[in-house]
Coordinates of C-alpha atoms in Angstrom, one line a residue:
Chain T
M1 CA -31.6 -9.1 0.9
A2 CA -27.9 -7.9 1.0
P3 CA -25.5 -9.9 -1.0
N4 CA -23.1 -9.9 2.2
R5 CA -26.3 -12.4 3.7
A6 CA -25.4 -14.3 0.8
L7 CA -21.7 -14.4 0.9
Y8 CA -21.6 -15.3 4.4
E9 CA -24.2 -17.6 5.0
Q10 CA -25.2 -18.7 8.6
V11 CA -23.1 -22.1 8.2
I12 CA -20.0 -20.1 6.9
L13 CA -20.3 -17.7 10.1
E14 CA -21.1 -20.6 12.3
H15 CA -18.0 -22.8 10.9
N16 CA -16.1 -19.9 11.3
K17 CA -16.5 -19.4 14.3
K18 CA -16.5 -23.3 15.5
P19 CA -14.4 -24.7 13.2
R20 CA -14.3 -28.6 12.9
N21 CA -11.4 -30.9 12.8
F22 CA -9.5 -27.6 13.7
R23 CA -6.1 -29.3 15.0
E24 CA -2.9 -30.2 14.2
M25 CA -2.2 -33.8 13.8
P26 CA 1.0 -35.3 14.9
D27 CA 0.6 -39.2 13.4
A28 CA -0.7 -37.8 9.8
T29 CA 0.6 -39.4 7.1
N30 CA 1.0 -36.0 5.0
A31 CA 0.9 -32.5 5.8
I32 CA 1.2 -29.3 3.4
E33 CA 0.6 -25.9 4.0
G34 CA -1.3 -23.6 1.5
Y35 CA -0.7 -20.4 1.3
N36 CA -2.5 -17.5 -0.4
P37 CA 0.4 -14.5 -0.8
L38 CA -2.1 -12.0 -1.8
C39 CA -3.8 -11.9 1.7
G40 CA -1.8 -14.1 4.2
D41 CA -4.0 -17.0 4.4
H42 CA -2.3 -20.1 5.2
F43 CA -3.9 -23.9 6.6
T44 CA -1.9 -26.7 6.7
I45 CA -3.9 -29.6 6.0
Y46 CA -3.1 -32.7 7.6
V47 CA -4.3 -36.2 6.4
K48 CA -3.9 -39.7 7.6
M49 CA -4.4 -42.1 4.7
N50 CA -5.3 -45.9 5.1
G51 CA -4.4 -47.7 1.7
D52 CA -6.7 -45.1 -1.0
I53 CA -8.9 -43.8 2.2
V54 CA -8.6 -40.3 4.1
E55 CA -9.2 -42.0 7.7
D56 CA -8.6 -38.8 9.1
I57 CA -8.1 -35.3 8.0
S58 CA -7.6 -31.9 9.7
F59 CA -6.2 -28.2 9.2
A60 CA -5.0 -25.8 11.2
G61 CA -3.9 -22.2 10.5
A62 CA -5.4 -18.5 9.6
G63 CA -7.1 -16.8 7.1
C64 CA -10.5 -15.2 6.5
A65 CA -14.0 -16.3 7.3
I66 CA -14.6 -17.5 3.6
S67 CA -11.3 -19.6 3.5
K68 CA -11.5 -21.0 7.8
S69 CA -15.4 -22.0 6.7
S70 CA -13.9 -23.6 3.6
A71 CA -11.5 -26.0 5.3
S72 CA -14.0 -26.9 7.9
V73 CA -16.3 -27.8 6.1
M74 CA -14.1 -29.6 3.3
T75 CA -12.4 -31.9 6.2
T76 CA -16.3 -33.0 7.1
L77 CA -16.8 -34.2 3.7
I78 CA -13.6 -35.6 3.0
K79 CA -13.3 -38.1 5.9
G80 CA -13.8 -41.8 5.0
K81 CA -13.9 -40.9 1.1
T82 CA -11.2 -42.3 -1.4
K83 CA -8.4 -40.0 -2.8
S84 CA -11.0 -40.0 -6.2
E85 CA -14.0 -38.7 -4.5
A86 CA -12.4 -36.1 -2.7
E87 CA -10.9 -35.2 -6.5
A88 CA -14.6 -35.6 -7.8
L89 CA -16.1 -33.0 -5.1
F90 CA -13.3 -30.4 -5.5
A91 CA -14.7 -31.0 -9.4
S92 CA -17.9 -30.2 -8.8
F93 CA -17.0 -27.4 -5.7
H94 CA -14.6 -25.8 -8.1
K95 CA -17.1 -25.9 -11.2
L96 CA -19.9 -24.2 -8.5
V97 CA -17.8 -21.1 -7.3
T98 CA -16.4 -20.4 -10.5
S99 CA -19.9 -20.8 -12.4
P100 CA -21.6 -17.3 -13.7
P101 CA -23.5 -15.6 -10.7
D102 CA -26.5 -15.9 -12.7
V103 CA -26.5 -19.9 -13.3
P104 CA -29.2 -21.6 -10.8
V105 CA -27.4 -23.8 -8.2
D106 CA -28.4 -27.4 -8.2
E107 CA -28.8 -27.4 -4.4
E108 CA -28.9 -31.5 -4.4
K109 CA -25.6 -31.9 -6.3
A110 CA -23.8 -28.9 -3.8
G111 CA -25.2 -30.5 -0.8
R112 CA -23.2 -28.8 1.8
L113 CA -21.0 -26.9 -0.2
A114 CA -23.8 -24.8 -1.8
V115 CA -23.3 -22.3 0.9
F116 CA -20.5 -20.9 -1.0
A117 CA -22.4 -20.3 -4.0
G118 CA -22.2 -16.6 -3.0
V119 CA -18.3 -16.4 -3.7
R120 CA -19.2 -16.1 -7.3
E121 CA -20.2 -12.4 -6.2
F122 CA -17.1 -11.9 -5.4
P123 CA -14.0 -12.9 -7.6
V124 CA -11.6 -12.2 -5.5
R125 CA -12.8 -14.5 -2.9
I126 CA -12.9 -17.5 -5.1
K127 CA -9.1 -18.4 -3.9
C128 CA -10.3 -17.7 -0.4
A129 CA -12.8 -20.7 -0.9
T130 CA -10.4 -23.1 -2.9
L131 CA -7.4 -22.8 -0.9
A132 CA -7.5 -25.6 1.5
W133 CA -9.3 -28.0 -1.5
H134 CA -6.1 -27.0 -3.7
T135 CA -3.7 -28.0 -0.7
L136 CA -5.6 -31.1 0.1
L137 CA -5.7 -32.7 -3.6
S138 CA -1.4 -31.5 -3.1
A139 CA -1.3 -33.6 0.1
L140 CA -3.5 -37.1 -1.2
D141 CA -0.8 -36.5 -4.6
G142 CA 2.1 -37.2 -1.7
K143 CA 3.4 -33.8 -2.4
A144 CA 5.4 -32.1 0.7
G145 CA 6.2 -28.5 2.2
S146 CA 3.9 -26.0 1.0
V147 CA 1.6 -24.4 -2.1
S148 CA 0.9 -21.6 -2.9
T149 CA -2.2 -19.9 -4.6
E150 CA -0.3 -18.2 -7.1
Chain Y
M1 CA -0.7 15.0 22.2
A2 CA -2.0 18.8 21.4
S3 CA -5.0 20.7 20.3
G4 CA -6.9 20.6 17.0
T5 CA -4.7 23.7 16.0
T6 CA -1.2 22.2 16.6
I7 CA 0.0 20.6 13.5
F8 CA 3.2 19.1 12.7
S9 CA 5.8 20.0 9.6
S10 CA 7.7 17.7 7.7
T11 CA 10.6 17.9 10.4
G12 CA 7.7 16.5 13.5
K13 CA 8.2 19.7 15.4
P14 CA 4.9 21.9 16.1
T15 CA 4.3 24.8 13.5
A16 CA 1.1 27.1 14.0
P17 CA -0.5 27.5 10.9
R18 CA -0.5 30.9 8.9
R19 CA -4.0 30.3 7.9
P20 CA -7.3 28.2 9.7
P21 CA -7.7 24.8 8.7
L22 CA -10.1 24.0 6.6
S23 CA -14.0 24.1 7.8
A24 CA -16.3 21.9 7.2
L25 CA -18.2 23.9 4.6
D26 CA -14.6 24.5 2.9
V27 CA -14.2 20.5 2.8
T28 CA -17.5 20.1 1.2
R29 CA -16.5 22.7 -1.4
L30 CA -13.7 20.9 -2.4
R31 CA -15.3 17.6 -2.8
D32 CA -17.1 18.6 -5.6
D33 CA -13.4 19.0 -7.5
F34 CA -13.6 15.0 -7.5
P35 CA -15.8 13.2 -9.7
A36 CA -14.9 10.2 -8.2
L37 CA -16.2 11.0 -4.8
H38 CA -19.6 11.1 -6.1
V39 CA -19.7 7.5 -7.4
R40 CA -22.9 6.1 -6.0
R41 CA -23.5 2.4 -4.5
H42 CA -26.5 1.5 -3.5
N43 CA -28.0 4.6 -4.1
K44 CA -25.4 6.5 -1.4
E45 CA -22.2 8.2 -2.3
L46 CA -19.2 6.2 -1.6
V47 CA -17.2 6.8 1.2
Y48 CA -13.4 6.6 0.0
L49 CA -11.0 5.5 3.0
D50 CA -8.4 4.3 0.9
N51 CA -6.4 7.3 0.3
A52 CA -2.8 5.3 1.0
A53 CA -3.3 3.4 -1.8
T54 CA -3.9 6.0 -4.0
S55 CA -5.9 9.5 -3.8
Q56 CA -8.8 10.6 -6.2
K57 CA -8.3 13.2 -9.1
P58 CA -9.4 16.7 -8.5
R59 CA -11.0 17.7 -11.8
A60 CA -8.2 20.0 -12.7
V61 CA -5.5 17.2 -13.1
I62 CA -8.0 15.4 -15.5
A63 CA -8.6 18.4 -17.5
T64 CA -5.2 19.6 -17.9
E65 CA -4.4 15.8 -18.3
S66 CA -6.8 15.7 -21.5
H67 CA -5.7 19.3 -22.5
Y68 CA -2.6 17.9 -22.7
Y69 CA -3.6 15.5 -25.4
E70 CA -6.0 17.5 -27.2
A71 CA -4.1 21.0 -27.7
Q72 CA -0.1 20.1 -26.8
N73 CA 0.2 16.7 -27.9
A74 CA 4.2 16.3 -29.5
N75 CA 7.2 14.6 -28.2
V76 CA 9.2 17.0 -25.8
H77 CA 12.8 18.2 -25.9
R78 CA 13.4 17.0 -29.8
G79 CA 10.6 19.1 -32.3
M80 CA 11.6 22.6 -33.7
H81 CA 8.1 22.7 -34.2
Y82 CA 5.0 24.8 -32.1
L83 CA 3.5 21.5 -30.5
S84 CA 7.1 20.5 -29.3
E85 CA 7.8 23.8 -27.9
I86 CA 4.7 23.9 -26.0
A87 CA 4.8 20.4 -24.7
T88 CA 8.1 20.7 -23.9
S89 CA 7.8 24.1 -21.6
A90 CA 4.6 22.8 -20.2
Y91 CA 6.6 19.7 -19.2
E92 CA 9.3 21.7 -17.5
D93 CA 7.0 24.0 -16.1
A94 CA 5.9 21.2 -13.9
R95 CA 9.5 20.3 -13.1
M96 CA 9.5 23.6 -11.4
K97 CA 6.5 23.7 -9.8
M98 CA 7.7 20.4 -8.5
Q99 CA 10.9 21.6 -7.4
R100 CA 8.9 24.6 -5.8
F101 CA 6.7 22.1 -4.0
L102 CA 9.3 20.1 -2.7
G103 CA 12.0 23.4 -1.8
A104 CA 15.1 22.0 -3.7
S105 CA 17.6 24.3 -4.8
L106 CA 17.4 23.8 -8.3
S107 CA 14.6 22.5 -10.8
C108 CA 17.1 20.1 -12.4
E109 CA 17.4 17.9 -8.8
I110 CA 13.8 17.1 -9.6
I111 CA 14.3 13.7 -11.7
F112 CA 10.6 12.6 -13.0
T113 CA 10.1 8.4 -12.1
R114 CA 7.5 6.3 -13.1
G115 CA 6.9 6.6 -9.3
T116 CA 8.3 6.2 -5.6
T117 CA 9.6 2.5 -6.5
E118 CA 11.5 3.4 -9.7
A119 CA 13.0 6.3 -7.7
I120 CA 14.4 4.0 -4.9
N121 CA 15.1 1.5 -7.8
L122 CA 17.1 4.2 -9.1
V123 CA 19.4 5.2 -6.1
A124 CA 19.9 1.8 -5.8
Q125 CA 21.2 0.5 -9.0
T126 CA 23.1 3.8 -9.8
Y127 CA 24.3 5.3 -6.6
G128 CA 24.1 1.8 -4.9
R129 CA 26.5 0.1 -7.0
Q130 CA 28.9 2.9 -7.1
N131 CA 29.5 3.2 -3.7
I132 CA 28.3 0.2 -1.8
G133 CA 30.3 -2.7 -1.5
A134 CA 30.9 -6.1 0.1
G135 CA 30.5 -5.9 3.9
D136 CA 29.0 -2.3 3.7
E137 CA 25.5 -1.4 5.4
I138 CA 22.5 0.0 4.7
I139 CA 20.1 1.1 7.0
I140 CA 16.3 0.7 6.6
S141 CA 13.9 0.6 9.5
A142 CA 11.3 -2.1 10.5
M143 CA 8.2 -0.5 9.0
E144 CA 9.5 0.2 5.5
H145 CA 6.9 -0.7 2.4
H146 CA 8.4 -3.4 0.3
S147 CA 9.3 -0.8 -2.6
N148 CA 12.3 0.4 0.3
I149 CA 13.3 -2.9 1.0
V150 CA 13.6 -5.4 -1.9
P151 CA 15.7 -3.0 -3.8
W152 CA 18.4 -2.9 -1.6
Q153 CA 18.2 -6.5 -0.7
M154 CA 18.4 -6.9 -4.2
L155 CA 21.4 -4.8 -4.3
C156 CA 22.8 -6.5 -1.3
E157 CA 22.7 -9.8 -3.4
V158 CA 25.0 -8.1 -6.3
T159 CA 27.6 -6.4 -3.9
G160 CA 27.5 -8.5 -0.8
S161 CA 26.5 -5.7 1.3
V162 CA 24.1 -6.2 4.4
L163 CA 20.7 -4.7 5.3
R164 CA 20.4 -3.3 9.0
V165 CA 16.9 -2.4 10.2
I166 CA 16.1 0.0 13.0
P167 CA 13.3 -1.9 15.3
I168 CA 10.3 0.2 16.1
T169 CA 8.4 0.2 19.7
D170 CA 4.9 -1.4 19.9
E171 CA 3.2 2.5 19.1
G172 CA 5.1 2.0 16.0
E173 CA 7.9 4.3 16.7
I174 CA 11.3 4.2 15.3
I175 CA 13.8 3.9 18.2
L176 CA 16.6 6.2 17.9
E177 CA 18.9 4.8 20.6
E178 CA 19.3 2.1 18.3
Y179 CA 19.2 3.8 15.3
E180 CA 22.4 5.4 17.0
K181 CA 23.6 2.2 17.2
L182 CA 23.3 0.8 13.8
L183 CA 25.2 3.9 12.4
T184 CA 29.0 2.9 11.9
P185 CA 31.8 3.4 9.6
R186 CA 30.5 0.3 7.7
T187 CA 27.2 2.4 7.3
K188 CA 27.3 3.5 3.6
L189 CA 23.3 4.7 3.2
V190 CA 20.2 5.1 5.1
S191 CA 16.6 4.9 3.8
V192 CA 13.7 5.5 5.4
L193 CA 9.8 6.1 5.1
H194 CA 8.8 9.6 6.3
V195 CA 5.1 8.5 7.0
S196 CA 4.2 5.0 7.2
N197 CA 1.7 3.6 4.7
A198 CA 0.3 1.1 7.1
L199 CA 1.2 2.7 10.6
G200 CA 0.7 6.6 9.9
T201 CA 3.9 7.2 11.9
V202 CA 5.5 10.3 11.2
N203 CA 9.1 10.0 11.4
P204 CA 11.6 12.2 12.3
V205 CA 13.3 12.5 9.3
K206 CA 15.3 15.9 10.1
Q207 CA 16.7 14.2 13.0
M208 CA 17.3 11.3 11.6
T209 CA 19.3 12.9 8.7
E210 CA 21.6 15.4 10.8
M211 CA 22.6 11.8 12.7
A212 CA 23.8 10.0 9.5
H213 CA 25.2 13.1 8.3
R214 CA 27.4 13.5 11.2
I215 CA 29.4 10.5 9.8
G216 CA 28.8 11.5 6.4
V217 CA 26.3 8.8 5.4
P218 CA 24.1 10.4 2.7
V219 CA 20.1 9.8 3.4
L220 CA 17.1 8.8 1.3
I221 CA 13.4 9.6 2.0
D222 CA 10.6 7.5 1.0
G223 CA 7.7 10.5 1.0
A224 CA 5.0 8.5 -0.8
Q225 CA 2.6 8.9 2.1
A226 CA 4.1 12.5 3.2
T227 CA 3.4 14.9 0.1
P228 CA -0.2 14.1 0.2
H229 CA -0.3 15.3 4.3
M230 CA 1.9 17.8 4.7
A231 CA 4.2 20.8 3.6
V232 CA 7.6 19.0 2.8
N233 CA 10.8 21.0 2.5
V234 CA 14.0 18.7 1.5
K235 CA 16.4 21.6 2.5
D236 CA 14.9 21.6 6.0
I237 CA 15.2 17.9 6.2
G238 CA 18.4 18.3 4.8
C239 CA 18.3 14.5 3.2
D240 CA 20.0 13.7 0.0
F241 CA 17.3 12.1 -1.7
Y242 CA 13.6 12.0 -1.6
A243 CA 11.2 9.8 -3.5
C244 CA 7.5 10.4 -4.2
S245 CA 4.5 9.2 -6.1
G246 CA 1.9 11.4 -8.3
H247 CA -0.9 9.2 -7.7
K248 CA -0.7 9.6 -4.2
M249 CA -0.9 13.1 -4.2
F250 CA -3.9 13.4 -6.3
G251 CA -2.0 13.4 -9.3
P252 CA -2.3 11.1 -12.3
T253 CA -0.5 7.1 -11.5
G254 CA 2.7 6.3 -13.3
I255 CA 4.4 9.2 -12.7
G256 CA 6.3 10.0 -9.7
V257 CA 9.7 12.0 -8.7
L258 CA 13.1 11.6 -7.2
F259 CA 14.7 14.3 -5.7
G260 CA 18.5 14.1 -5.2
R261 CA 21.0 16.7 -4.4
A262 CA 22.6 17.6 -7.5
E263 CA 26.3 17.0 -6.4
L264 CA 25.4 13.5 -5.9
L265 CA 23.2 13.0 -8.9
N266 CA 26.5 14.5 -11.1
K267 CA 28.5 12.1 -10.0
M268 CA 26.7 9.0 -10.7
P269 CA 26.2 6.8 -13.7
P270 CA 22.7 6.9 -15.5
F271 CA 19.8 4.4 -14.6
M272 CA 18.9 3.2 -18.3
G273 CA 20.1 4.4 -21.5
G274 CA 18.3 5.7 -24.5
G275 CA 17.1 8.6 -26.1
D276 CA 17.0 11.7 -24.4
M277 CA 20.1 11.0 -21.9
I278 CA 22.5 11.5 -24.4
L279 CA 24.6 14.4 -25.7
S280 CA 26.2 12.2 -28.2
V281 CA 26.2 8.8 -29.6
T282 CA 28.9 6.8 -31.8
F283 CA 29.2 3.3 -31.4
E284 CA 32.5 3.6 -30.0
K285 CA 31.5 6.1 -27.2
T286 CA 28.1 7.6 -26.2
Q287 CA 28.4 11.4 -23.9
Y288 CA 25.9 11.2 -21.4
N289 CA 23.4 14.4 -21.0
G290 CA 23.6 16.6 -18.0
L291 CA 21.1 16.7 -15.5
P292 CA 18.4 16.0 -14.6
Y293 CA 17.9 14.5 -18.6
K294 CA 21.0 11.8 -17.4
F295 CA 17.8 10.2 -15.7
E296 CA 15.4 10.4 -17.8
A297 CA 16.0 7.7 -20.7
G298 CA 13.2 7.4 -23.4
T299 CA 10.0 9.5 -24.1
P300 CA 8.9 10.5 -20.8
N301 CA 5.3 10.3 -19.4
I302 CA 4.9 13.9 -20.7
A303 CA 0.7 13.9 -19.7
G304 CA 1.4 12.4 -16.6
V305 CA 4.4 15.2 -15.5
I306 CA 2.4 18.1 -16.5
G307 CA -0.9 16.7 -14.8
L308 CA 1.5 16.0 -11.5
G309 CA 2.2 19.7 -11.6
A310 CA -1.6 20.7 -12.0
A311 CA -1.9 18.6 -9.0
V312 CA 0.9 20.6 -7.0
E313 CA -0.8 23.9 -7.8
Y314 CA -4.1 22.5 -6.8
V315 CA -3.1 21.3 -3.3
E316 CA -0.9 24.5 -3.0
A317 CA -3.9 26.7 -3.7
I318 CA -5.4 25.2 -0.7
G319 CA -2.4 25.1 1.7
M320 CA -0.4 22.2 3.0
E321 CA -0.6 23.2 6.5
R322 CA -4.2 23.9 6.2
I323 CA -4.9 19.9 4.9
A324 CA -2.1 18.8 7.6
A325 CA -4.0 21.0 10.5
Y326 CA -7.3 19.7 9.1
E327 CA -6.5 16.2 8.7
H328 CA -4.9 15.8 12.0
E329 CA -8.6 17.2 12.9
I330 CA -10.3 14.3 11.9
T331 CA -7.9 11.5 12.6
Q332 CA -8.0 12.4 16.2
Y333 CA -11.6 11.9 15.8
G334 CA -11.3 8.7 13.6
T335 CA -9.1 7.4 16.4
Q336 CA -11.3 8.2 19.3
L337 CA -14.5 6.7 17.1
L338 CA -12.2 3.5 16.6
E339 CA -11.2 3.5 20.4
S340 CA -14.7 3.3 21.3
I341 CA -16.0 0.1 19.6
D342 CA -15.5 -3.0 21.9
G343 CA -13.3 -5.6 20.0
V344 CA -11.6 -3.0 17.4
K345 CA -7.5 -2.6 18.1
L346 CA -5.2 0.2 16.5
V347 CA -2.3 -0.8 14.6
G348 CA 0.4 2.0 15.4
T349 CA -0.5 4.5 18.0
A350 CA 2.5 6.6 17.5
R351 CA 2.4 10.0 18.8
N352 CA 3.0 12.0 15.2
K353 CA 0.8 10.2 13.0
A354 CA -0.5 11.0 9.8
G355 CA -4.1 9.7 8.6
V356 CA -4.1 5.9 8.4
L357 CA -6.1 3.9 11.1
S358 CA -5.1 0.6 10.7
F359 CA -6.8 -2.1 13.0
T360 CA -7.8 -5.7 13.6
M361 CA -10.9 -6.9 15.1
D362 CA -10.9 -9.6 17.9
N363 CA -13.6 -11.9 15.7
A364 CA -12.9 -10.8 12.0
H365 CA -10.7 -11.4 9.5
A366 CA -9.3 -8.1 7.9
H367 CA -10.6 -9.4 4.4
D368 CA -14.3 -10.6 5.8
I369 CA -14.3 -6.3 7.4
G370 CA -13.3 -4.7 4.1
Q371 CA -15.9 -7.2 2.6
I372 CA -18.2 -6.1 4.5
L373 CA -17.5 -2.4 4.3
S374 CA -17.4 -2.4 0.8
E375 CA -21.1 -3.6 1.1
E376 CA -21.7 -0.5 3.0
G377 CA -20.6 1.8 0.6
V378 CA -17.2 2.5 2.7
A379 CA -13.8 1.7 0.7
I380 CA -10.7 0.7 3.1
R381 CA -7.7 -1.5 2.3
A382 CA -7.4 -4.7 4.1
G383 CA -4.5 -7.0 3.9
H384 CA -0.6 -6.6 4.4
H385 CA 0.5 -3.1 2.7
C386 CA 2.9 -4.2 1.2
A387 CA 4.6 -4.4 4.6
Q388 CA 5.0 -8.0 5.6
P389 CA 7.9 -7.5 8.0
L390 CA 5.5 -5.0 9.5
M391 CA 3.1 -7.4 9.9
Q392 CA 5.2 -10.1 11.5
R393 CA 6.8 -7.4 14.2
F394 CA 3.0 -6.7 15.6
G395 CA 2.3 -10.4 15.0
V396 CA -0.7 -10.3 12.6
A397 CA -1.2 -11.4 9.4
A398 CA -3.2 -8.4 8.1
T399 CA -4.8 -5.3 9.2
A400 CA -7.9 -3.4 7.7
R401 CA -7.2 0.1 7.2
A402 CA -8.7 3.3 6.8
S403 CA -6.9 6.4 5.4
L404 CA -7.7 9.4 4.8
A405 CA -7.1 12.9 2.8
F406 CA -8.1 16.6 3.5
Y407 CA -11.4 15.6 1.1
N408 CA -12.6 13.0 3.5
T409 CA -15.6 14.2 6.4
R410 CA -16.2 13.5 10.2
E411 CA -19.4 11.6 8.3
D412 CA -16.8 9.6 6.3
L413 CA -15.8 8.5 9.9
D414 CA -19.2 7.9 11.3
A415 CA -20.0 5.5 8.4
L416 CA -16.6 3.8 8.7
A417 CA -17.7 3.4 12.4
A418 CA -21.3 2.1 11.5
G419 CA -19.8 0.2 9.3
I420 CA -17.7 -1.8 11.6
R421 CA -20.6 -2.3 14.0
K422 CA -22.0 -4.0 11.2
V423 CA -19.1 -6.0 11.1
K424 CA -19.6 -7.0 14.6
E425 CA -23.2 -8.1 14.4
V426 CA -22.1 -10.5 12.0
F427 CA -19.1 -11.9 13.3
D428 CA -19.9 -11.9 17.0

């Protein structure tokens, strides 16, 4: 099977075509823009916090299939989670996409994020996969404005 | 616009080639001169369509560089010994080759730099600081590469001068009427590119130079994307400065050229201080060397210069007119091919265009296009092409760009089209 199939898993293509929670959120408690100056991808992540819990999350912007689908999958996983749960999810996602390509993926642990394991073969795409996550963490830290991958 | 045998000179006027364009057979033979064109991926030869980023190097260039290190290596303009003499002579020979290639009157008008970027910065920091002050204006165009934007912005910050931008049409052509309006007594310099790296547009640089000269304004032409593809003659264009890069024109990386009219160069202060650019140094006063050495401080990229000389010799043996005519044919072929694919939109459709096919696709982002094409063995560039203001002008974040050289074939473009169909399969 061509490596592309591994990178562009059906789930990724599907989220790219029909991104979830892809909307602006006028009543967000925080919104922050993430930008990758190397490729121009930019997404704004909106969160509505209820205490420590992410009650609602959405995103808007433009980017490649990897960055867009990663943002989309992320929003589906984060809704209803606490800040520390979100941080733990990102830590395991980051570990997954930056691990050597020959390390077997723990499908059970990675869950719905396992589809992004193909990124490991393409180091330049790691930043695409993590852009939305980095932005989310900044938003949860209460930062404002925009963050850059560089 | 015209038949396959009508080509465009550096001035934008059609000229009849003296020799017939390269045939497919000629190109097959020439490809053998380029080892990197035979790199294999997935059991196929790589299709290299990223020539606007950098060109591949013929064996003649690689051999010349390695011969320099093996048989000529010494510092130039210094030693009294045998090796230094032959290194100096090879270095200065390359300067004369470059003079002939660009049609400059004098070899001392050829300054070696690290590339086009350094050449433009040199002019900004010397001519610019000396002659451009608060309220003065510098004119560039909307299609400039960052290397012909940022050096001027840096100058504007220091001097209080103002950057003015010539707008372009939706096809990617400079609007000359708007340019005319921007030329005022406040204008102190015009700096425009000859061929657009992102659109392929060939600008009417001769006419634009004449227009600026009518009010006494000097002109710099960024020729990085012109010298690999067409005959360039700085005297015919009439420009005051012309910049180009070795690695784009089949030469080594890290070497480029600034042509400047001697009259201007003589009046300009040095760019960098150091060895080779001086006649005498005391702690009280330093006397600068004459042209071209005044602008070549420190030990230069000797191997690069000599390698660039070999590149110039190589393309001249083929003939720049023949290269231009052949590239025009395959560019038209590629344009038709891409236009025939549903959902593909070309960005940059100027009447006078060099071999750049910049495009977007309805359902796939440029980076995903580039990724899939790479897996199909086709090398293109995806991104903003160091021309972010231009991308904004066309309302796109990025484009996919296939850029041609004379060693590309119709088969290469067929592979590109097949790759694009694959992208559609995945994303449509």
